[in-house]
XYZ file of C-alpha atoms in Angstrom:
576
model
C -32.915 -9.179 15.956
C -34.984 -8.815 12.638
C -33.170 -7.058 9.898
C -32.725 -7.501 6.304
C -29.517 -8.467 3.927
C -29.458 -5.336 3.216
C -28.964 -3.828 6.527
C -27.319 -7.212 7.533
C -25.246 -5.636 5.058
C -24.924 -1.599 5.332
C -22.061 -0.645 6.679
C -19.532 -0.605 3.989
C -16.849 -1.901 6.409
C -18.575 -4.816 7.555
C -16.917 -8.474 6.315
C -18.197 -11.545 6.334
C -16.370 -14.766 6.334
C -16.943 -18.288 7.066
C -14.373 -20.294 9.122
C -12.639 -23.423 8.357
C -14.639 -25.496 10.689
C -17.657 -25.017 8.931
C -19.197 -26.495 5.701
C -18.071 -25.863 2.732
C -20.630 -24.386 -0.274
C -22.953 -27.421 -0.427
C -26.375 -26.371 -2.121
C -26.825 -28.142 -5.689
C -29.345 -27.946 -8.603
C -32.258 -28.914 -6.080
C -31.848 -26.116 -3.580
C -31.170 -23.532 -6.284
C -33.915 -24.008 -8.447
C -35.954 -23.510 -4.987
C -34.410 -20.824 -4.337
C -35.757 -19.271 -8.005
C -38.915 -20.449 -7.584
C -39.106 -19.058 -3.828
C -38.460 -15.937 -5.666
C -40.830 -16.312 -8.295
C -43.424 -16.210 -6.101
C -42.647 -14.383 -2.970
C -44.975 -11.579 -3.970
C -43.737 -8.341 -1.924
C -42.107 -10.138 0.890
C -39.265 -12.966 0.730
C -38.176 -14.217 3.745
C -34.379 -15.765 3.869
C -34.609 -16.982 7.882
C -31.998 -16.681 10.963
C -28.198 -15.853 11.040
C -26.016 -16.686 13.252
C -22.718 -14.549 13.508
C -19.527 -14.572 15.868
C -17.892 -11.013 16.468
C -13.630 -12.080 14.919
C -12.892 -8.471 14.850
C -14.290 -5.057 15.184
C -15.419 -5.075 11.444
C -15.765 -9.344 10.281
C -18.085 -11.586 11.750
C -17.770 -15.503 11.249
C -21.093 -16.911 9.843
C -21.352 -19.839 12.378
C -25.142 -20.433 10.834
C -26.515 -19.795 7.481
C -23.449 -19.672 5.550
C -25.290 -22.083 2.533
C -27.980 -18.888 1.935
C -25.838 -16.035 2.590
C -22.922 -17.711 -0.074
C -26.171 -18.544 -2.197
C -27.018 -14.494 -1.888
C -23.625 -13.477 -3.017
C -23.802 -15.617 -6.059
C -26.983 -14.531 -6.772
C -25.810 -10.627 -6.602
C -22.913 -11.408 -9.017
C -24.522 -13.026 -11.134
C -27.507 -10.467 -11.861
C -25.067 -7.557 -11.462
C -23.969 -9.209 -14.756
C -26.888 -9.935 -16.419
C -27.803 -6.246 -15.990
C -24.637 -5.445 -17.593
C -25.242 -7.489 -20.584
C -29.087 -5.083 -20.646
C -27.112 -1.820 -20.106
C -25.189 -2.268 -22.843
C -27.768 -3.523 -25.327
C -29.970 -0.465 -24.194
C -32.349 -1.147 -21.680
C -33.012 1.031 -19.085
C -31.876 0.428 -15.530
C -32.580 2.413 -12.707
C -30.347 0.299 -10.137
C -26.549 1.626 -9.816
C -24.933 -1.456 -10.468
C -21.440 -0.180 -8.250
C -23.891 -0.525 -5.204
C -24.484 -4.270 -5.747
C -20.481 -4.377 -6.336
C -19.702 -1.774 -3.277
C -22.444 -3.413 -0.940
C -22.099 -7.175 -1.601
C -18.916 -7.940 -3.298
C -16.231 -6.169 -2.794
C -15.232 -2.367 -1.150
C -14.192 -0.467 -3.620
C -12.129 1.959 -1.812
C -10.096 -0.708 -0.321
C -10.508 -3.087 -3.094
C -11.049 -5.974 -0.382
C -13.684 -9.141 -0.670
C -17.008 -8.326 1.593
C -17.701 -11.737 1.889
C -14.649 -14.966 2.405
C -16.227 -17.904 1.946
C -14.019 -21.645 3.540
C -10.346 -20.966 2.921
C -9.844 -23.719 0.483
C -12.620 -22.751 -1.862
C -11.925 -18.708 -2.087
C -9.669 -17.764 -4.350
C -11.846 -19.676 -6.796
C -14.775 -17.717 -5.179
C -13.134 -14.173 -5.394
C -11.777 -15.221 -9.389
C -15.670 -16.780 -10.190
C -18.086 -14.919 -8.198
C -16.551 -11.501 -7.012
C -14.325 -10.826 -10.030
C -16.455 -12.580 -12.485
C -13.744 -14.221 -13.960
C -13.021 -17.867 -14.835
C -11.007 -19.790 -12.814
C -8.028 -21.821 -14.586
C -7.590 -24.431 -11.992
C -8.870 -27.389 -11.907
C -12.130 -27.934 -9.816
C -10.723 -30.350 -7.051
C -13.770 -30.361 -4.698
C -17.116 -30.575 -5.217
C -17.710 -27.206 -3.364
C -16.256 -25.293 -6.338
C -17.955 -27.452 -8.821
C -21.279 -26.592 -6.925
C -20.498 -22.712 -6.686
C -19.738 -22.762 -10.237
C -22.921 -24.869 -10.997
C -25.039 -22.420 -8.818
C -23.584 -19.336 -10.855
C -24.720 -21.561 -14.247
C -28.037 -21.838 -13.607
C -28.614 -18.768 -12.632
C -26.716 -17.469 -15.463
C -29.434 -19.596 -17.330
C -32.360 -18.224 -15.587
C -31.719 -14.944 -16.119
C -31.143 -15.054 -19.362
C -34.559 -15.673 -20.287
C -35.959 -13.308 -17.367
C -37.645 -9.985 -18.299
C -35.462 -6.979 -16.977
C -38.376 -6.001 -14.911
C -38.865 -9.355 -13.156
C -34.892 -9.456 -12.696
C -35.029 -6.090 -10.779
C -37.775 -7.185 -8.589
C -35.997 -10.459 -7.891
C -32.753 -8.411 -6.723
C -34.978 -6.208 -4.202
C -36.570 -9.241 -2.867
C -33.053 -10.591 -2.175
C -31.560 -7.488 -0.714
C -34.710 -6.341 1.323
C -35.466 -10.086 2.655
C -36.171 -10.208 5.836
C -34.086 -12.216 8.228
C -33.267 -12.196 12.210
C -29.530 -12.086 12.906
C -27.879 -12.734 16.517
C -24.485 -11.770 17.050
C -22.627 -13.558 19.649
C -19.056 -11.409 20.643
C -17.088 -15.088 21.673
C -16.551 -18.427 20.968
C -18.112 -20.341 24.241
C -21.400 -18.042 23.543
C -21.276 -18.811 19.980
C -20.801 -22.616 20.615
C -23.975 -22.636 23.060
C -26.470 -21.058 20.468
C -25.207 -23.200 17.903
C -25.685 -26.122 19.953
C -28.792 -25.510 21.021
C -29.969 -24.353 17.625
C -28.942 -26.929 15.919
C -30.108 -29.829 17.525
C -33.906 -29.176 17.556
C -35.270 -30.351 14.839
C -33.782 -28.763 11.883
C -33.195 -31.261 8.848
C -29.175 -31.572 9.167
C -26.938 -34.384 8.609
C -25.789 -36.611 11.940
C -22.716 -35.085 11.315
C -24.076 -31.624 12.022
C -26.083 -32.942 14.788
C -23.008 -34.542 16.435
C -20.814 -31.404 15.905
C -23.488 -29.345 17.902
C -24.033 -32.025 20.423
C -19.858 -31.963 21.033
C -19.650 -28.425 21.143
C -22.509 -28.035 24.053
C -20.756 -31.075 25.784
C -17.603 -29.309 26.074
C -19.591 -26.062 26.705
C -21.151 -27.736 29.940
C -18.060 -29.471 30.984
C -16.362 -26.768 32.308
C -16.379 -23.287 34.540
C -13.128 -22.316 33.135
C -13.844 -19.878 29.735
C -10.109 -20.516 29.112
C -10.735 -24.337 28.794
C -13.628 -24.404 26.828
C -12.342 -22.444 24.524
C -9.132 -24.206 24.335
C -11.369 -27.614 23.886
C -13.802 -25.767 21.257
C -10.553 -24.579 19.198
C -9.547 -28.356 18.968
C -12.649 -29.607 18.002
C -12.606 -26.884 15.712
C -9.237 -27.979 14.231
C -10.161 -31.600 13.617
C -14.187 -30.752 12.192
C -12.186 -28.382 9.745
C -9.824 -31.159 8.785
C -13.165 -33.518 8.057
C -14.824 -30.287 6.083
C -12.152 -30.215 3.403
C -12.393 -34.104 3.313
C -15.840 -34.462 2.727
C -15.150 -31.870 -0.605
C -13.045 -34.684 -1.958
C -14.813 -37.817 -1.394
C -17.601 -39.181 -3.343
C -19.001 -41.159 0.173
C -22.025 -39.103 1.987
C -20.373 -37.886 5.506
C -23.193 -39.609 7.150
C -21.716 -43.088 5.587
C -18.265 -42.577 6.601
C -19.792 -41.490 10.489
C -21.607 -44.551 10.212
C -18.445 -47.211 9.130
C -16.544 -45.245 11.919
C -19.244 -45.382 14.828
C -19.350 -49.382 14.076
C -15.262 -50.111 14.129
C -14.984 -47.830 17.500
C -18.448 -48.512 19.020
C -17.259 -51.629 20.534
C -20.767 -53.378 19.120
C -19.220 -53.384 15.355
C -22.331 -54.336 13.147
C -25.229 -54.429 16.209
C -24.020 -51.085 17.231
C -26.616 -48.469 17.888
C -27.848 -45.649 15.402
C -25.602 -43.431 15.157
C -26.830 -39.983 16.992
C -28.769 -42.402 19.481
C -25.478 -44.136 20.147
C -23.227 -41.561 20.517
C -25.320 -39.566 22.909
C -25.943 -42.642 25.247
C -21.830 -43.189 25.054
C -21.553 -39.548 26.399
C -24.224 -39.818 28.757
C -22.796 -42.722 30.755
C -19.200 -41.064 31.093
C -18.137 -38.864 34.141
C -17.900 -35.256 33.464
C -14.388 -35.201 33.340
C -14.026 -38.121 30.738
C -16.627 -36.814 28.144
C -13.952 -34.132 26.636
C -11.371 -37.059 26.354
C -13.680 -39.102 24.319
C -14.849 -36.465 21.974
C -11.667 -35.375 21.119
C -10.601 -38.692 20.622
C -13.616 -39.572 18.869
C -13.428 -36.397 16.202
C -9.865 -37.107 15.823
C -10.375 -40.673 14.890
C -13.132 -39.549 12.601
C -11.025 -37.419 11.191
C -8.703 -39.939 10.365
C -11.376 -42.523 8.883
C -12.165 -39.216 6.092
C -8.794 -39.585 5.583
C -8.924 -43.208 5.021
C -12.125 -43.148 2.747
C -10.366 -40.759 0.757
C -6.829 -42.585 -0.227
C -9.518 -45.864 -0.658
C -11.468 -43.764 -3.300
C -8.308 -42.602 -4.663
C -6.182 -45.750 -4.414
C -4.321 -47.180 -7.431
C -4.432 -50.619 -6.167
C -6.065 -53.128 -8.132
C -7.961 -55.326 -5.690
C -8.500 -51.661 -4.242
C -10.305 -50.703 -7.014
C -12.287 -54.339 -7.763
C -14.086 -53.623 -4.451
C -14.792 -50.340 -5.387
C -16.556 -51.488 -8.387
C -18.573 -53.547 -6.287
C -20.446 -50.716 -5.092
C -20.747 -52.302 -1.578
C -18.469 -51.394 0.975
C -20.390 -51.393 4.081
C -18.633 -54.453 5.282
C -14.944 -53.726 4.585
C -14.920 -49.943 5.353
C -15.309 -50.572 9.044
C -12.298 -52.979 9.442
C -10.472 -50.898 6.812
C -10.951 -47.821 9.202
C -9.890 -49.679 11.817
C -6.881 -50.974 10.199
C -5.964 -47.608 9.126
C -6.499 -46.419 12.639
C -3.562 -48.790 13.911
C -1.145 -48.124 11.514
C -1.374 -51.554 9.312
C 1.513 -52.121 7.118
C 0.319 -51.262 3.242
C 1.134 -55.608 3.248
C -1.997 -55.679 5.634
C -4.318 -53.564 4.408
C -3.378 -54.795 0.729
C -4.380 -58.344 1.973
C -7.275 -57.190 3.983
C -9.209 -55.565 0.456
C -8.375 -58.771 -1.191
C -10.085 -60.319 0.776
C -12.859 -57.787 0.990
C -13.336 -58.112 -2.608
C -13.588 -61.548 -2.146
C -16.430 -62.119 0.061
C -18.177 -59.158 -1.575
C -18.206 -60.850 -4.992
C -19.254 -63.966 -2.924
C -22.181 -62.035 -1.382
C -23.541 -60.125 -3.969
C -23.375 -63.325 -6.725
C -25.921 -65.185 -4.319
C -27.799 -61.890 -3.961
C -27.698 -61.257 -0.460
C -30.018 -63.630 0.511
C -28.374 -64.074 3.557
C -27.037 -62.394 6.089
C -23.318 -62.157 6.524
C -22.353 -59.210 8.729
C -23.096 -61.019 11.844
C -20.489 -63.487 10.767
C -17.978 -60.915 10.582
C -19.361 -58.930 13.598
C -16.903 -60.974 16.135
C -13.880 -60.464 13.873
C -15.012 -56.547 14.135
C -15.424 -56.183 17.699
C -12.126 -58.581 18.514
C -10.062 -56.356 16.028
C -8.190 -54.303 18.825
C -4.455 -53.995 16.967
C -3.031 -54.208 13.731
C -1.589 -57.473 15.063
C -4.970 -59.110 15.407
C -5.114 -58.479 10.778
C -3.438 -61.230 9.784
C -5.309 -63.688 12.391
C -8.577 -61.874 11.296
C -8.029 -62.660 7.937
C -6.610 -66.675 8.248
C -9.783 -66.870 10.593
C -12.584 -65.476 8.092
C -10.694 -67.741 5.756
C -10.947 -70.867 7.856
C -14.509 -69.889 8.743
C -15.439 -69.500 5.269
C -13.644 -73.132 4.099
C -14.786 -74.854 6.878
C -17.400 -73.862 8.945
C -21.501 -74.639 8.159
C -22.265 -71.302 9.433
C -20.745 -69.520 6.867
C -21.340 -71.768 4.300
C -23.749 -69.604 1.939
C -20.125 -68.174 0.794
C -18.815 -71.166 0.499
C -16.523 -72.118 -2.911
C -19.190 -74.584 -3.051
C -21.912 -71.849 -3.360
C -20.014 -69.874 -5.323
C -19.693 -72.519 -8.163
C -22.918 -73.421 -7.665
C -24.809 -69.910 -8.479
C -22.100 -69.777 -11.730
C -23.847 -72.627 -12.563
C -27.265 -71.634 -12.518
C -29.082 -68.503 -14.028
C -26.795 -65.742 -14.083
C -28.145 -62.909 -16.585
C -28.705 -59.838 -14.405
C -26.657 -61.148 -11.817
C -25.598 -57.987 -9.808
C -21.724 -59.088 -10.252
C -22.073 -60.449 -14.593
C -20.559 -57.310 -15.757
C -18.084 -57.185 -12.812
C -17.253 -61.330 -13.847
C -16.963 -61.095 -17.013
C -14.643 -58.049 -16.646
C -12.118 -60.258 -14.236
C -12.188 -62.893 -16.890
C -11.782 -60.618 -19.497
C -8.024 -59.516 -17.415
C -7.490 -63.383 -16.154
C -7.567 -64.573 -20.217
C -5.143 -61.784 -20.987
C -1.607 -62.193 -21.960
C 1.053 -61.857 -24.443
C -0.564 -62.158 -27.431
C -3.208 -60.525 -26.482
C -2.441 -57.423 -24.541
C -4.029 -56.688 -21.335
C -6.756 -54.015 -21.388
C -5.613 -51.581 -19.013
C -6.168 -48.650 -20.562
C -9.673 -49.012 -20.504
C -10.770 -48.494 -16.957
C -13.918 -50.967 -15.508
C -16.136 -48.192 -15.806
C -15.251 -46.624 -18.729
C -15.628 -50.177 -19.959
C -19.126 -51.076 -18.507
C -20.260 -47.809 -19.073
C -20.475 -48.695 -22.643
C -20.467 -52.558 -22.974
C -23.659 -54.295 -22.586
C -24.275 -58.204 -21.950
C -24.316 -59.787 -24.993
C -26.288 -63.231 -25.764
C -24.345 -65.215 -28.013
C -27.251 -67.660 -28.864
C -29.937 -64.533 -28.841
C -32.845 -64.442 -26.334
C -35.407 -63.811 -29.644
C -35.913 -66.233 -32.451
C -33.467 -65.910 -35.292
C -35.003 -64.878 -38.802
C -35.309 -68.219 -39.778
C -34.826 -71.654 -38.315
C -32.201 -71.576 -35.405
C -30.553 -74.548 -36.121
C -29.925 -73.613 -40.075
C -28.324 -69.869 -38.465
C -25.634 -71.825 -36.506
C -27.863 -71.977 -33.492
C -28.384 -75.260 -31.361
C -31.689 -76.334 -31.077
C -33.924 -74.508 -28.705
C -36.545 -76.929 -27.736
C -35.657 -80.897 -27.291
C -39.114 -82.703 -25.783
C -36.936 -85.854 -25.531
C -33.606 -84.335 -24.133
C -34.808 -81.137 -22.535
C -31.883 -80.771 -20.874
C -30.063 -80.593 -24.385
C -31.865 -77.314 -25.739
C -30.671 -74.177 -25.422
C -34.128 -72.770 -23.795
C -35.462 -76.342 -22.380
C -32.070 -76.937 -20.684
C -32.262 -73.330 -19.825
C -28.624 -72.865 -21.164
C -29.610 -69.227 -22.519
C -29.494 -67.330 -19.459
C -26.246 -69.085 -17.824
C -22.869 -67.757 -17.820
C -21.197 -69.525 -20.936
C -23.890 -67.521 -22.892
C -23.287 -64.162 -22.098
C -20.246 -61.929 -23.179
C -19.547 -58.208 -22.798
C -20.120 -56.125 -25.865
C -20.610 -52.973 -27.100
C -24.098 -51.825 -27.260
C -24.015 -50.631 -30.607
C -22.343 -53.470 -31.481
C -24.784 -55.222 -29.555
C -28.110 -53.754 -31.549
C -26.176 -53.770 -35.020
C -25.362 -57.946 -34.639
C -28.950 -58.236 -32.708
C -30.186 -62.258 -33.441
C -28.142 -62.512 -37.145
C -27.134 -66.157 -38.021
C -24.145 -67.034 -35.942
C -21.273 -67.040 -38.645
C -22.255 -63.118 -39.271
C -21.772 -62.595 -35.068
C -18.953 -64.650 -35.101
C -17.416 -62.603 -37.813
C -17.802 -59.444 -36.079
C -16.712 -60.654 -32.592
C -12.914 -60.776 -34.185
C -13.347 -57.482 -36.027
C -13.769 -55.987 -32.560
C -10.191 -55.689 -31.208
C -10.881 -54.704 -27.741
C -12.210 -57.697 -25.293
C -10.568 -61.176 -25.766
C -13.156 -62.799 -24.885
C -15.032 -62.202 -28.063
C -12.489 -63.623 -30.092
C -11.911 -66.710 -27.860
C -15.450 -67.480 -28.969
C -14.165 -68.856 -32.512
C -10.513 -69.455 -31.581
C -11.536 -72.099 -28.588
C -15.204 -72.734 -28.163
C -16.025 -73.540 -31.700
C -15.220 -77.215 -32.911
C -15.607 -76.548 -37.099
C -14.923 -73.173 -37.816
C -15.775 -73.931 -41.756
C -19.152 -74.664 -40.204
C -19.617 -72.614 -37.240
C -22.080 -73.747 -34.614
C -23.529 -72.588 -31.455
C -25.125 -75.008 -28.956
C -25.520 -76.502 -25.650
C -22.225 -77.905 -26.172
C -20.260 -74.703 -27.220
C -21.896 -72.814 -23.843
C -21.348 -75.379 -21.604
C -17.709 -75.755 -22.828
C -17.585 -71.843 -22.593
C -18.833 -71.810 -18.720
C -16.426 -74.561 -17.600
C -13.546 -72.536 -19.255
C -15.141 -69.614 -16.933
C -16.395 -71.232 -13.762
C -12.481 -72.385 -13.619
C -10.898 -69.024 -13.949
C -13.629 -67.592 -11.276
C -12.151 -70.282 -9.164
C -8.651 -69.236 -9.575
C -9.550 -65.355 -9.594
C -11.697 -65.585 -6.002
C -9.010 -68.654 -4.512
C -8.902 -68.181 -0.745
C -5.676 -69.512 -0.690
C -4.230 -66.353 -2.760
C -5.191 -63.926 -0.224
């Protein structure tokens, strides 16, 4: 039916809410500013699009589609409703009654009740922020409230500078847009539009698309209302469980549907894409087996949010050194799987080690070859927690012993510490472990700097710098550069400059202020800088005359000996 928000709207009893099993507030900076600029120049007409609402109770309807744009409207309402305040009171003339916005959108002000709930988790933030104005004293714990606050900001921001005029023509363009609305009065109808809506076309997430797909699977299954519904409240229960995990992760939902689909697909790492997958799974069950399996599936999904989100929010420390990776498309399946069979904290401890293991060993040889079909068998094979430990002695073996695997060999590993290393994808992450391995009594262990507080603001430093030193190299406590008869003994010609025993972390300021200065002056400030040990090791162990201090081929091939045999200690297969 075509309507507007206003008449969406108009009776002063209506409420709106939005139910647990649906999305929490997602838009961000991107769809806002749209939104303003949609507004800016909609000309006489803006049109917000289709609604789709389930009758709860004589006067509340659930928002089962468009809940992102109608939550988007209310903010927008309270958020002008103030700025017009701010006008009023410095004397500009208004001809809008601003209780109407208040009365209409916001809140009834006879019964002092919110017009509009949105997700359960996120509203008393949203009736403090948005519908009382106020600001809320909690801390923002999902990134729903940290959106809804940042949609509120920039329009704060845009109105500010806005003409009273424009900002009164931008309010009826909101409140007279046209939209259609459909109003289903139960939950099987309601799950059959959105179903069919849903999954034609419009630019949702898999998620989304799988959700719809479910709920018209369980629609069709069935001529018994009383079943369906009971199967649609389930699926319900557990896609409301996922929505207030997704808040707290940093991992895309799509990612963690992904690493799920491949540790239950049965295929691991060859499985299918995703949607395609899923639907062929259902379509090859009998009628009376595709319920089972989707409840089973969403409750296992479920669980992997779960998972992801005590990963992200782990303590651990090998938890965390895979995190830093960045690269967790090959653990998070068997991690979700381990999860799913109730691993021993002993098991899943061991199985991150070794995670973080081959990940190092993968990303320091750049990815230049493929691994997960390596680990595909171990996936697929992985059918209890009891098959961890033989998982893990096996990828162990396999990576000690057998050719196939040997691009992640020790023997590869040493080998690519030994070779060109600046702007490695793992130097920052190296030199950090080597940074902890060299710690110890004397010198305290770093801790309270976390990795990235620490990379965020360290830079790579070459000790022997990449440009010429003001002057002659050798006189600045620089080896020579350039040997035609020993090329090999030259900093550059042996191409020593770039390799591992070269590089340090440092500061960037520190960094710039030391740029290429004689050694002796960089060697002086590497033990004024109390923080990494491994800029005072530099004088303390890798210099042979400290009255005379001297940088050379010598001094970095020392340096990356001392490293390449903590790297072997650190990444040891035989301490996992």
């Amino acid at each position: 039916m075509d309507s507007t928000i206003n008449k969406l709207f108009d009776s002063k009893n209506r409420m709106f809410e939005i139910p647990s099993y649906q999305r929490a507030y997602s838009w961000e900076e991107k769809q806002i500013n749209q939104f303003i600029e949609d507004l800016k120049n909609a000309g006489n007409q803006y049109y917000l699009g289709h609604f789709l609402f389930e009758q709860k109770e004589e006067n509340t309807l659930y928002v089962i589609d468009g809940q992102q744009r109608l939550t988007t409207c209310i903010i927008f309402f309270s958020t002008i409703k103030k700025e017009l305040e701010k006008r009023k009171i410095h004397g500009e003339q208004l001809s809008l009654n601003l209780d109407d916005i208040t009365d209409f959108y916001l809140k009834d002000l006879r019964k002092e009740t919110q017009k509009f709930k949105t997700v359960s988790d996120d509203n008393n933030f949203f009736m403090d922020e948005i519908i009382d104005g106020k600001i809320h004293s909690n801390e923002l714990d999902t990134s729903s409230k940290k959106r809804i606050r940042e949609a509120k900001e920039i329009f704060e921001k845009e109105f500010s500078k806005t003409s009273i005029r424009d900002l009164v023509n931008w309010y009826e363009l909101v409140e007279k847009a046209t939209i259609t609305e459909y109003i289903v009065k139960d939950k099987i109808q309601a799950t059959q539009v959105f179903a069919f809506q849903n999954d034609r076309g419009k630019k949702l997430s898999n998620l989304e698309i799988i959700k719809a797909y479910f709920m018209l699977q369980i629609y069709l299954s069935s001529n018994s209302p009383d079943k369906i519904k009971e199967d649609i409240v389930y699926l319900e229960g557990e896609i409301s469980r996922i929505y207030k995990q997704i808040v707290l992760i940093k991992l895309d939902e799509d990612e963690v549907l992904n690493y799920y689909w491949r540790a239950v697909s049965g295929k691991g790492f060859s499985s299918e894409e995703v949607v395609k997958g899923i639907k062929e799974k259902i379509t090859s069950l009998t009628t009376e087996k595709k319920v089972i399996w989707i409840k089973e599936f969403v409750l296992g999904l479920s669980q992997a949010f779960k998972t992801v989100e005590n990963i992200e929010k782990s303590s651990e420390s090998h938890t965390q050194d895979l995190l830093y990776l960045k690269n967790m498309a090959m653990a998070y399946p068997f991690i979700i799987k381990a999860y799913g069979y109730n691993a021993t904290v002993k098991q899943i401890n061991r199985l991150i080690k070794l995670f973080e293991n081959i990940t190092f060993r993968y990303l320091l040889r750049g990815g230049r070859a493929e691994i997960e079909s390596r680990l595909n068998g171990y996936l697929v094979n992985f059918k209890s927690a009891d098959d961890i430990d033989k998982n893990i002695n096996g990828i162990i073996e396999s990576l000690k012993n057998n050719d196939w695997w040997r691009y992640w060999s020790d023997k590869e590993m040493v080998t690519h510490l030994n070779g060109y290393f600046y702007k490695n994808r793992v130097d920052n992450y190296l030199l950090w472990k080597y940074e902890l391995f060299i710690s110890n009594e004397n010198h305290p262990k770093p801790h309270k700097v976390s990795f990235n507080d620490l990379i965020r603001n360290e830079s790579i430093e070459h000790i022997a710098p990449k440009t010429s030193t003001n002057g002659d190299p050798v006189a600045n406590g620089y080896g020579i550069y350039e040997i035609r008869e020993k090329p090999e003994e030259g900093i550059v010609s042996g191409e020593w400059l770039n390799r591992l025993g070269n590089l340090m972390l440092i500061s960037q300021s520190h960094n710039s202020s030391i740029g290429n200065k004689p050694f002796s002056e960089k060697l002086a400030s590497y033990g004024r800088d109390n923080l990494l040990n491994q800029q005072k090791e530099i004088g303390e162990k890798f210099v042979s005359d400290k009255s005379n201090p001297i940088w050379d081929k010598q001094a970095i091939e020392k340096r990356q000996l001392e490293i390449i045999k903590a790297a072997n200690e650190i990444w040891n297969l035989e301490n996992i």
